[in-house]
XYZ file of N, CA, C and O in Angstrom:
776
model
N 0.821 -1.194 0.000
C 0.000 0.000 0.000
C 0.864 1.257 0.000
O 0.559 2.252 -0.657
N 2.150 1.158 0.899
C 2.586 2.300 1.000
C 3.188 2.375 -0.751
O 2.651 3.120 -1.572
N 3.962 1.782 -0.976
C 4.633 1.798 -2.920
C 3.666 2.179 -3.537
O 3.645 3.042 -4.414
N 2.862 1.607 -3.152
C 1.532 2.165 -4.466
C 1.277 4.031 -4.066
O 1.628 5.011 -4.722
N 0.756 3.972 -3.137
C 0.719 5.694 -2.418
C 1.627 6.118 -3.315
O 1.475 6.702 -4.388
N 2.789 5.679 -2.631
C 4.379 6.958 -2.786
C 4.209 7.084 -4.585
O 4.279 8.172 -5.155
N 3.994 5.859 -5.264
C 4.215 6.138 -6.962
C 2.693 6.559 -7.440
O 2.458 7.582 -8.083
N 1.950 5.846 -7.128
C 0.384 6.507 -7.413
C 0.172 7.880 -7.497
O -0.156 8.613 -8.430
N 0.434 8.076 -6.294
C -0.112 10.010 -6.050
C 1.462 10.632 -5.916
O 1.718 11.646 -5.266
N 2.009 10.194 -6.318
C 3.236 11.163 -6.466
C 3.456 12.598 -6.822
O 4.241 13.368 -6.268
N 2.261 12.976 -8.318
C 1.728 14.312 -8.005
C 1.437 15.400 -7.034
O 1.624 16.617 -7.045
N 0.814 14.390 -6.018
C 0.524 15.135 -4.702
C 1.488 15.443 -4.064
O 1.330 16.279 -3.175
N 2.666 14.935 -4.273
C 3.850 14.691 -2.763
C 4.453 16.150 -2.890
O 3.868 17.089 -3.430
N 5.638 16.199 -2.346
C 5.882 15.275 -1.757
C 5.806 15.078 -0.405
O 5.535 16.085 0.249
N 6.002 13.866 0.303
C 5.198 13.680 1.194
C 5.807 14.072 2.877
O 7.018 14.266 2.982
N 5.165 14.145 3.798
C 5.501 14.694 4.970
C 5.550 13.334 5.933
O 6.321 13.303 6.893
N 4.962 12.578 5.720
C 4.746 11.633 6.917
C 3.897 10.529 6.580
O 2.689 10.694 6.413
N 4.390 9.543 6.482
C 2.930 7.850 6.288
C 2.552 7.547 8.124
O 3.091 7.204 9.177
N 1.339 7.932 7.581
C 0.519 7.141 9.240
C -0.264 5.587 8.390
O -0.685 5.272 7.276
N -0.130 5.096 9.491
C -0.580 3.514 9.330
C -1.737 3.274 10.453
O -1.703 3.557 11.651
N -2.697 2.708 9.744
C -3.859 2.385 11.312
C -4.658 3.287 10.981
O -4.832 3.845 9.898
N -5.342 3.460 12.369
C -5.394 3.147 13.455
C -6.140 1.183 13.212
O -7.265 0.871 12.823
N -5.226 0.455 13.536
C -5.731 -1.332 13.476
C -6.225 -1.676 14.590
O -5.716 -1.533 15.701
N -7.762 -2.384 14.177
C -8.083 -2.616 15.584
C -7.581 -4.232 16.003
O -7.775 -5.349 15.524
N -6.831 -3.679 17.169
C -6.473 -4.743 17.745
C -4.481 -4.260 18.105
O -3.825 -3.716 17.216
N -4.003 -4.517 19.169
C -3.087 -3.809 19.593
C -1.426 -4.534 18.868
O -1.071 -5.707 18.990
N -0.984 -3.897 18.449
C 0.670 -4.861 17.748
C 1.657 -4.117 18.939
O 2.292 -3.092 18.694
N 1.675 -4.765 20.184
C 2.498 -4.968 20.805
C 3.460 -6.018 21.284
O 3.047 -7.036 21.838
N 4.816 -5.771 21.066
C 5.719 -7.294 20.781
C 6.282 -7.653 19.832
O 5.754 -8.077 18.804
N 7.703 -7.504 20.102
C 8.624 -8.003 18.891
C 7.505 -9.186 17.559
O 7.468 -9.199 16.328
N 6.837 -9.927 18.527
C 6.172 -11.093 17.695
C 5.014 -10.350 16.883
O 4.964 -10.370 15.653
N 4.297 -9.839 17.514
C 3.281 -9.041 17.192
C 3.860 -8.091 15.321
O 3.483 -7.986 14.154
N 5.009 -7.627 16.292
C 5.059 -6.516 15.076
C 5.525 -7.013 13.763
O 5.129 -6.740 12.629
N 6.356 -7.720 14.134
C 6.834 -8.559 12.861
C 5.831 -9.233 11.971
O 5.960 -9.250 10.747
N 4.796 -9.806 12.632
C 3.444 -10.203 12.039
C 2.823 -9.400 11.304
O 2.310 -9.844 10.277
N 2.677 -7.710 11.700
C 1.365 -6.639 11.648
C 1.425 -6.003 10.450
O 2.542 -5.486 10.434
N 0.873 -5.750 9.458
C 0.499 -5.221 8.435
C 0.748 -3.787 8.786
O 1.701 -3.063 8.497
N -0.148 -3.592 9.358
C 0.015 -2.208 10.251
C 1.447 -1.749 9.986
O 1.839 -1.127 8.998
N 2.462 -2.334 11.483
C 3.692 -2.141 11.403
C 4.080 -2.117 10.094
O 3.890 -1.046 9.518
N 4.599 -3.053 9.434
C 4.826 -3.043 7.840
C 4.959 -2.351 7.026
O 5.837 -2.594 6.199
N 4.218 -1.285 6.912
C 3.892 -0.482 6.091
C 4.608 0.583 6.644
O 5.437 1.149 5.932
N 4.363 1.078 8.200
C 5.089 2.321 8.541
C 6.613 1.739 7.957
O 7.195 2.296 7.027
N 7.036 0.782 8.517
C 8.325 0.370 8.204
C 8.719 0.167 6.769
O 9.850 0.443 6.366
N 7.857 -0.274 6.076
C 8.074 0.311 4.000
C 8.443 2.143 4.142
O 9.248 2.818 3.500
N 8.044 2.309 4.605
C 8.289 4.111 4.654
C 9.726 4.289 4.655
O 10.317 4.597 3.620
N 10.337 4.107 5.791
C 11.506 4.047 6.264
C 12.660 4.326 4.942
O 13.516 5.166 4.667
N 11.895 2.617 4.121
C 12.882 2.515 2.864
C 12.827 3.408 1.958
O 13.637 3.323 1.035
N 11.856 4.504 1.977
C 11.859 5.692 0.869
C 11.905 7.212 1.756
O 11.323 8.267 1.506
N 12.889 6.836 2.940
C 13.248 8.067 3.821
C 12.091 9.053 4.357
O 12.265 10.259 4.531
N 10.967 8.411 4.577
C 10.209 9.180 5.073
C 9.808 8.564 6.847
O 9.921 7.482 7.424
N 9.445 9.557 7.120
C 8.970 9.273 8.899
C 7.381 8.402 8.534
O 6.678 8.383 7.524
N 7.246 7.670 10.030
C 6.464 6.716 9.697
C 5.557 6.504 11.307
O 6.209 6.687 12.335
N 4.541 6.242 11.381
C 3.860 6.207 12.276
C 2.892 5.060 11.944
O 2.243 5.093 10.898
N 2.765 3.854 12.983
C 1.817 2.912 12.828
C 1.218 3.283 14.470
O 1.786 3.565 15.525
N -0.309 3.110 14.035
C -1.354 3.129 14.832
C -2.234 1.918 15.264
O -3.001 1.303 14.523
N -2.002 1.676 16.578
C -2.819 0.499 16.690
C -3.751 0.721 18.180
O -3.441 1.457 19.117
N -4.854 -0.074 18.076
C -5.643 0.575 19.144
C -6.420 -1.131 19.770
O -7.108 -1.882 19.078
N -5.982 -1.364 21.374
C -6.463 -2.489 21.644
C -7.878 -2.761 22.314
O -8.349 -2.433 23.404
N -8.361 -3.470 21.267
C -9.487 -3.910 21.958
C -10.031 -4.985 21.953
O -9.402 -5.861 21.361
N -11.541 -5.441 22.653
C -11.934 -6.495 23.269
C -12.007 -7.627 22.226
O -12.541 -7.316 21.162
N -11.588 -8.801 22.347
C -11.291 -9.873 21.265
C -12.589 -10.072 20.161
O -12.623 -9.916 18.940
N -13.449 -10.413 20.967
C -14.671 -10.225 20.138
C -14.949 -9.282 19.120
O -15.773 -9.637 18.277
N -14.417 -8.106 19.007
C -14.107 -6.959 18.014
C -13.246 -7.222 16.996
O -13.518 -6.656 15.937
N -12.132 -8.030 17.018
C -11.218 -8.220 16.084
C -11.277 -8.077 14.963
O -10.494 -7.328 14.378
N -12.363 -8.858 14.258
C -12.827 -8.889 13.254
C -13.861 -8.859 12.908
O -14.360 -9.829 12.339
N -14.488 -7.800 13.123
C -15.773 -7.108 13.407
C -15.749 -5.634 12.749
O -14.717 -5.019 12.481
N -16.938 -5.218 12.557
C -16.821 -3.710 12.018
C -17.658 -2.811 13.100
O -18.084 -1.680 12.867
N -17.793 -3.441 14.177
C -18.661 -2.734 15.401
C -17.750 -2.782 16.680
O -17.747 -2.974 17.896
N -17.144 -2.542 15.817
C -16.119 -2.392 17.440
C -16.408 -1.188 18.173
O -17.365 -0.521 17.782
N -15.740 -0.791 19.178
C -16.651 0.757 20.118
C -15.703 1.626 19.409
O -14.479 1.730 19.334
N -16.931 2.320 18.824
C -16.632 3.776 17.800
C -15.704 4.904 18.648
O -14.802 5.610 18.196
N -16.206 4.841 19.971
C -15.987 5.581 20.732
C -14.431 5.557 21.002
O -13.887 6.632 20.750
N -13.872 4.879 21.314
C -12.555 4.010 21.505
C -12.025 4.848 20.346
O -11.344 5.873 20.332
N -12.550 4.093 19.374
C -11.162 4.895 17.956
C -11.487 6.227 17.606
O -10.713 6.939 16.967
N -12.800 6.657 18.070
C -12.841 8.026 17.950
C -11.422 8.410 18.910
O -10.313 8.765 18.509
N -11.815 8.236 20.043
C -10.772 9.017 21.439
C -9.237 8.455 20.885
O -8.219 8.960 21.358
N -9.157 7.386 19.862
C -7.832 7.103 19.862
C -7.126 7.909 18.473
O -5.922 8.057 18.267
N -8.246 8.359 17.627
C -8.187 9.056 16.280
C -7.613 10.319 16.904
O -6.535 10.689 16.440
N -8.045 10.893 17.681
C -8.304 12.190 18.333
C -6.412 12.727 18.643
O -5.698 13.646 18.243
N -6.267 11.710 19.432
C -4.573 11.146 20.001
C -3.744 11.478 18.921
O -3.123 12.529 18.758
N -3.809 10.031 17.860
C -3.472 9.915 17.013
C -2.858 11.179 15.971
O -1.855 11.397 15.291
N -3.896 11.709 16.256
C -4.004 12.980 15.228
C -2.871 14.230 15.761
O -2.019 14.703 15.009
N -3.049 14.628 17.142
C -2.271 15.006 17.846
C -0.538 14.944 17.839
O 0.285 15.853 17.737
N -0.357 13.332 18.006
C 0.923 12.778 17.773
C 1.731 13.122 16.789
O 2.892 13.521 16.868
N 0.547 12.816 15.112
C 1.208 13.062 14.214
C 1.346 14.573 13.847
O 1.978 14.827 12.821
N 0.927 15.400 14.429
C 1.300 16.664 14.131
C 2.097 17.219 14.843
O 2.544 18.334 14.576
N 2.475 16.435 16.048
C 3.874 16.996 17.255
C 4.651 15.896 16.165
O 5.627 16.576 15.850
N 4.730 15.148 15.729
C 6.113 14.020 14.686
C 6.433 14.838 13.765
O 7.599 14.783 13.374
N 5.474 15.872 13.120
C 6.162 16.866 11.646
C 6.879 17.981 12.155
O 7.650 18.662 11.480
N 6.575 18.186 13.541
C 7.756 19.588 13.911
C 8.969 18.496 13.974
O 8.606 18.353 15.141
N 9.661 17.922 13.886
C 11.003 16.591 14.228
C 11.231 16.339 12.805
O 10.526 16.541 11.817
N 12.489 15.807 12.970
C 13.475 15.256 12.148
C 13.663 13.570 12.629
O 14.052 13.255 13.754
N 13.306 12.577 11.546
C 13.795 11.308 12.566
C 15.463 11.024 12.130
O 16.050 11.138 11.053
N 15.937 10.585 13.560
C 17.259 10.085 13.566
C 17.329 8.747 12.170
O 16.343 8.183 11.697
N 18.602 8.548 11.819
C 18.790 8.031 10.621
C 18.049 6.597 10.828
O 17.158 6.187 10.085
N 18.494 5.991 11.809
C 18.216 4.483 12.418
C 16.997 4.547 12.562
O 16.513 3.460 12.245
N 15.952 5.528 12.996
C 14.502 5.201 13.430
C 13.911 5.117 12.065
O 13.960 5.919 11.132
N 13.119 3.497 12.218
C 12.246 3.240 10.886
C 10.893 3.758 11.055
O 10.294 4.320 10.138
N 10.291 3.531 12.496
C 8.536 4.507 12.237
C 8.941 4.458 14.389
O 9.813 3.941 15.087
N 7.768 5.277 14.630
C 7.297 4.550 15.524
C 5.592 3.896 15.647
O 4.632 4.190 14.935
N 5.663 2.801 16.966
C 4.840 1.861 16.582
C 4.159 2.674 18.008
O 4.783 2.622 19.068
N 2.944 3.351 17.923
C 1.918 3.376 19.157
C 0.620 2.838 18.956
O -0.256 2.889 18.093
N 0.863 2.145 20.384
C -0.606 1.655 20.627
C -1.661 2.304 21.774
O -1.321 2.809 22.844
N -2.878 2.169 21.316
C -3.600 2.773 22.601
C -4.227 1.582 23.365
O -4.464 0.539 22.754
N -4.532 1.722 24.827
C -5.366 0.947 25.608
C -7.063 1.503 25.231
O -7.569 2.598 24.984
N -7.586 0.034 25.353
C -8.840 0.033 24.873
C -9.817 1.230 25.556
O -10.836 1.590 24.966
N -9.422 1.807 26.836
C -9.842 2.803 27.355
C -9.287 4.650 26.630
O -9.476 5.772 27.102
N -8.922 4.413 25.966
C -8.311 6.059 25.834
C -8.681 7.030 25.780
O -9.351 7.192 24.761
N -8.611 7.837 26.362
C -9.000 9.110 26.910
C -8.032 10.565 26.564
O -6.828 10.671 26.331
N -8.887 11.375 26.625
C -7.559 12.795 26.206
C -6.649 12.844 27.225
O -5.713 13.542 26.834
N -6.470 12.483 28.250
C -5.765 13.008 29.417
C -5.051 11.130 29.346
O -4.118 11.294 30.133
N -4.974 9.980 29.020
C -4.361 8.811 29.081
C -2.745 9.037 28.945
O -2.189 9.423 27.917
N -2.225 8.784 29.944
C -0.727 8.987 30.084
C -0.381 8.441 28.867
O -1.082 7.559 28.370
N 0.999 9.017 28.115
C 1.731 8.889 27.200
C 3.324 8.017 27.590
O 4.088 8.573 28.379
N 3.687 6.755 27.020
C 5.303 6.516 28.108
C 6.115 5.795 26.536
O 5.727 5.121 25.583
N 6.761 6.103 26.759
C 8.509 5.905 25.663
C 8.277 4.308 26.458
O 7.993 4.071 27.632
N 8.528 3.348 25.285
C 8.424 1.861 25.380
C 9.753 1.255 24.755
O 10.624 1.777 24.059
N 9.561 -0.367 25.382
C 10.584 -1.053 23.934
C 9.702 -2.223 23.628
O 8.775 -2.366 24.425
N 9.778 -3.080 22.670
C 8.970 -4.114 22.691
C 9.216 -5.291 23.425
O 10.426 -5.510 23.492
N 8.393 -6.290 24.110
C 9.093 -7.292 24.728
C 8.448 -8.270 23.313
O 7.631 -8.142 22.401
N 9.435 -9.300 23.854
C 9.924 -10.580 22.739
C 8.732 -11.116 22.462
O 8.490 -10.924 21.270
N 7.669 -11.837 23.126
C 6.299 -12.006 23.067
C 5.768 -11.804 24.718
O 6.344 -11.718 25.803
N 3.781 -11.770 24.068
C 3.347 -11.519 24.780
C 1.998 -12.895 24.886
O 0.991 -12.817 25.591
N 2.262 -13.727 24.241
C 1.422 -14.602 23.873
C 2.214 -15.847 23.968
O 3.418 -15.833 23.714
N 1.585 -16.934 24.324
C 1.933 -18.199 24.141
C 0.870 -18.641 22.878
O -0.227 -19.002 23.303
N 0.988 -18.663 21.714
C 0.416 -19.220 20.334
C 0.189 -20.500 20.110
O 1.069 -21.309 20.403
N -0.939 -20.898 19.591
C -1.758 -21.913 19.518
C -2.264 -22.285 18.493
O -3.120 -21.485 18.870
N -2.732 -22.811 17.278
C -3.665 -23.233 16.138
C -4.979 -23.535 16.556
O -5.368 -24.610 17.013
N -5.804 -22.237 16.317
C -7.403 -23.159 16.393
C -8.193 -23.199 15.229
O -8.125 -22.360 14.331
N -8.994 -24.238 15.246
C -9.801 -24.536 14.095
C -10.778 -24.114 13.946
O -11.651 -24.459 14.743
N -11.137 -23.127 12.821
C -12.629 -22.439 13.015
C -13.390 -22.989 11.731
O -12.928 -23.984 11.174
N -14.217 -22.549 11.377
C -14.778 -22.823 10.314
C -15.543 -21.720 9.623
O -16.312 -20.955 10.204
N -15.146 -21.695 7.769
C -15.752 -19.845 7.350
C -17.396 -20.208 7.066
O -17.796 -21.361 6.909
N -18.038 -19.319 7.039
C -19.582 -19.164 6.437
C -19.759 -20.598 5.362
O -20.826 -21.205 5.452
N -18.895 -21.016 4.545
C -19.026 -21.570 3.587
C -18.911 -23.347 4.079
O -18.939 -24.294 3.293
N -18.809 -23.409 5.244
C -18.349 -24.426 6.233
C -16.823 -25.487 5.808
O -16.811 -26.717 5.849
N -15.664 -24.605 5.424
C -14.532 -24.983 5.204
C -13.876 -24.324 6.434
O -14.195 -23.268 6.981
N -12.893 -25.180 6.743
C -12.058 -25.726 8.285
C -10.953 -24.456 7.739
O -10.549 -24.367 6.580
N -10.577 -23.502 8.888
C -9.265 -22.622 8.641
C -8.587 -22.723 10.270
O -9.141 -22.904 11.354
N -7.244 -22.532 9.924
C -6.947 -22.350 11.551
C -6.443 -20.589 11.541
O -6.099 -19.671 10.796
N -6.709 -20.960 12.996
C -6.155 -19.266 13.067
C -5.225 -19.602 14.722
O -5.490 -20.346 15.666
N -4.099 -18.664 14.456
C -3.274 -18.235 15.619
C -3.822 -17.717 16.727
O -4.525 -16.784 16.338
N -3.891 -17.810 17.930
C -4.101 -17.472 19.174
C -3.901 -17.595 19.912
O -4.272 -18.737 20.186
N -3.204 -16.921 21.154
C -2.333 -17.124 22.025
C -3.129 -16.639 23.499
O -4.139 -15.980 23.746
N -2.099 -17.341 24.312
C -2.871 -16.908 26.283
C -1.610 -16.132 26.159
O -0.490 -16.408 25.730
N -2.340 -14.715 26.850
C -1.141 -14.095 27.275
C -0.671 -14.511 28.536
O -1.252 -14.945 29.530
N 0.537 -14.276 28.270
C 1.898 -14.236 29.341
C 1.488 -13.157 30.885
O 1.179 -11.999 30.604
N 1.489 -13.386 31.815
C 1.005 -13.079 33.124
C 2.260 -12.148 33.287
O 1.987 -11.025 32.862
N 3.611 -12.247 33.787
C 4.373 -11.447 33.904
C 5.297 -10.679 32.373
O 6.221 -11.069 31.659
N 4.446 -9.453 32.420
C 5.206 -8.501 31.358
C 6.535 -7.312 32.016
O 6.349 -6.516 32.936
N 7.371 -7.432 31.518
C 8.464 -6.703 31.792
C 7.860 -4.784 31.769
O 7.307 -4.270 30.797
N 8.185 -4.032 33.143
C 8.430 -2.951 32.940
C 8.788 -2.451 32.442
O 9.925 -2.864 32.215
N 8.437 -0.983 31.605
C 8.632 -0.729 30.362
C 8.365 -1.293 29.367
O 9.134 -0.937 28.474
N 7.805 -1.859 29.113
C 7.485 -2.687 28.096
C 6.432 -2.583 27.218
O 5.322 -2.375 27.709
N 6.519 -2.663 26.259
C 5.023 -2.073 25.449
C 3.552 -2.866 25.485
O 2.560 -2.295 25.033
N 3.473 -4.050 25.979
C 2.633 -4.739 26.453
C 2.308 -4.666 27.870
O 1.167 -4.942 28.241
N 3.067 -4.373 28.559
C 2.851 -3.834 29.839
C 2.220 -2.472 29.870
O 1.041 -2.429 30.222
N 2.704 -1.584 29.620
C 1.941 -0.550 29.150
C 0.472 -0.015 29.035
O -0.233 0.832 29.582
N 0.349 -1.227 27.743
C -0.974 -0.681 26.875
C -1.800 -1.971 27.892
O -2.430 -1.659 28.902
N -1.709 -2.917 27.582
C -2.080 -4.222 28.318
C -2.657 -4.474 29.824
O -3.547 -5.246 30.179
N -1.914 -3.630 30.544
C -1.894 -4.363 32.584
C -2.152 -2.475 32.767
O -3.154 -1.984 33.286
N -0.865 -1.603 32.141
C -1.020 -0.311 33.010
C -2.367 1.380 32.094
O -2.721 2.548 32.255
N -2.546 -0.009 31.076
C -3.687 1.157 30.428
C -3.130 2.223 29.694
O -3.878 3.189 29.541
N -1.793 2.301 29.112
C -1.397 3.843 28.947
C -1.196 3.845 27.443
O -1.630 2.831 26.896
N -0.610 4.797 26.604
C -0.516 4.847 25.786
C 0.963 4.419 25.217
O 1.855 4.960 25.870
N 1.365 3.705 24.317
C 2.759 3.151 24.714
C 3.260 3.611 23.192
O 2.591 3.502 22.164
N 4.798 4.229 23.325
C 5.102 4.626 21.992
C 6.836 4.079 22.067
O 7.771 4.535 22.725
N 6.777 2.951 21.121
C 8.088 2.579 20.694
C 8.589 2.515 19.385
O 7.967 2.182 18.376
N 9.964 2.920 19.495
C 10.589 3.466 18.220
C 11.450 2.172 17.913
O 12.113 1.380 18.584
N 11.046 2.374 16.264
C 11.420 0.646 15.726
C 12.342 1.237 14.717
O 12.114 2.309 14.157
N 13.389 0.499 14.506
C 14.779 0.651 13.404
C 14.391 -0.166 12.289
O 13.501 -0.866 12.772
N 14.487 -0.399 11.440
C 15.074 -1.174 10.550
C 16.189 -2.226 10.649
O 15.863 -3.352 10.273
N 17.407 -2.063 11.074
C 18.390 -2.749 10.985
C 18.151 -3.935 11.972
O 18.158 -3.774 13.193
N 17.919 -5.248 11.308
C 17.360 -6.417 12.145
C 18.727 -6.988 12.439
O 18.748 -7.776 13.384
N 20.221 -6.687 11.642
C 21.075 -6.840 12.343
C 21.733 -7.172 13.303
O 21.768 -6.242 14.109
N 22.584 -8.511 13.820
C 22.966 -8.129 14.732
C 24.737 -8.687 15.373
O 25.218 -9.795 15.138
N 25.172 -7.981 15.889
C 26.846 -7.863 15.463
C 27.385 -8.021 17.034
O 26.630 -7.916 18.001
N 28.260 -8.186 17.093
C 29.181 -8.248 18.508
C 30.008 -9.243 18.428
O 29.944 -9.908 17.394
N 30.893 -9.591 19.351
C 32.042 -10.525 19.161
C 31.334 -11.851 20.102
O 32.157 -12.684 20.482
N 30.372 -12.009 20.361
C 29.896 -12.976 20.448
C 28.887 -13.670 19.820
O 28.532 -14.782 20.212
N 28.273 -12.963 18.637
C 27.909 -13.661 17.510
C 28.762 -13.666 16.105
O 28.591 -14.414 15.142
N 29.526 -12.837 16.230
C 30.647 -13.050 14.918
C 31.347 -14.477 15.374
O 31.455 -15.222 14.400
N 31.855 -15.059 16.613
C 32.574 -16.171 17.129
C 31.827 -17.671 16.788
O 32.143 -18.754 16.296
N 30.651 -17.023 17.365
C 29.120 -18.171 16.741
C 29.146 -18.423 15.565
O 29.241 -19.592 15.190
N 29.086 -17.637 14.903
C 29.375 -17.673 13.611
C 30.522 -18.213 13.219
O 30.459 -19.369 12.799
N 31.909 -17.499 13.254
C 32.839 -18.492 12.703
C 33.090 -19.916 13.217
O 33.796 -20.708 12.593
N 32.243 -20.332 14.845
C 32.367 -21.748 14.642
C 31.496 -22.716 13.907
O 31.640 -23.916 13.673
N 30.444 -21.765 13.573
C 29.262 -22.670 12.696
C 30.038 -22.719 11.527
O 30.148 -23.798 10.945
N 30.744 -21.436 10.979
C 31.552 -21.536 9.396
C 32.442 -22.892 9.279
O 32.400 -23.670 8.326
N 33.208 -23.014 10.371
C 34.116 -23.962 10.276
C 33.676 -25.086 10.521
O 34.512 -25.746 9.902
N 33.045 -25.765 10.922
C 32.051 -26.470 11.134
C 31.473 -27.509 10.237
O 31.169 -28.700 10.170
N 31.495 -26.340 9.561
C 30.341 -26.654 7.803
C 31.860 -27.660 7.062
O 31.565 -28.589 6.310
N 33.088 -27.438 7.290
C 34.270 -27.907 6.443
C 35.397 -29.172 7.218
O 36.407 -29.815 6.931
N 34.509 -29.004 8.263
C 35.073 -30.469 9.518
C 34.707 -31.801 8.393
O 34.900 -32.968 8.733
């Protein structure tokens, strides 16, 4: 979606900022985000140097996939939202930041505390269940029990247990370097020639 935007309406540009969302349903968690469409897209941004904002707003499961979810909710989280992205165009993002990823608690309110997050690794223990569509063909879908102890600071902690509004800044560079995975590495290299 975002490629198509950026070359589609290119006329229009050029551009100031890709917002993503508001998705109902919250992408908090390394696992989460890597999954999220949502995320995704802010993070396609990244690759054509623009700032990037994904919006996600959590609510009650039964809503997921629903078009009646409480209006009210994404109104108050639109409202936010809107806010955010117009304090993100006075800024410059640092080279490394690919978007940031905020989520709101299903309660949000104008006055809902705002807190600088990181993602924790998961927040779900994942499962296969078997549902069945209108047409009565068998699909599974992913679903997980969340995890009882979430790490402070944490963006599932946050939005999840402390209700707040949680805003973490995601890189690009999935990278990862130090002399204790370069070592890992050269013993797996050598390894390969034993």
């Amino acid at each position: 979606a975002v490629i198509c935007g950026l070359f589609l309406l290119k006329e229009e540009g050029p551009f100031d900022l890709v917002v993503s969302g508001i998705n109902a349903g919250e992408n908090t968690s390394a696992h989460s985000i890597l999954t999220s469409g949502t995320c995704a897209a802010a993070i396609e941004a990244s690759f054509y140097d623009l700032p990037a904002l994904a919006f996600s707003l959590d609510v009650d499961e039964k809503y997921i996939f629903q078009n009646s979810a409480n209006t009210a909710n994404f109104q108050a989280a639109a409202a936010r939202a809107s806010k955010i992205a117009q304090a993100t165009l006075k800024f410059t993002f640092p080279e490394k930041l690919a978007c940031l990823n905020v989520n709101f608690p299903r309660n949000v309110s104008p006055t809902t505390p705002i807190k600088i997050t990181y993602p924790v690794k998961v927040k779900y223990i994942d499962a296969p269940l078997e549902k069945e569509d209108p047409r009565g063909n068998r699909y599974y879908w992913l679903w997980g029990k969340e995890l009882c102890a979430l790490p402070e600071g944490s963006d599932s902690k946050v939005v999840l247990i402390d209700r707040e509004i949680s805003i973490s800044p995601l890189g690009y560079d999935l990278s990862l370097q130090g002399n204790e995975i370069t070592e890992l590495l050269a013993r797996l290299i050598k390894s390969l020639h034993e």
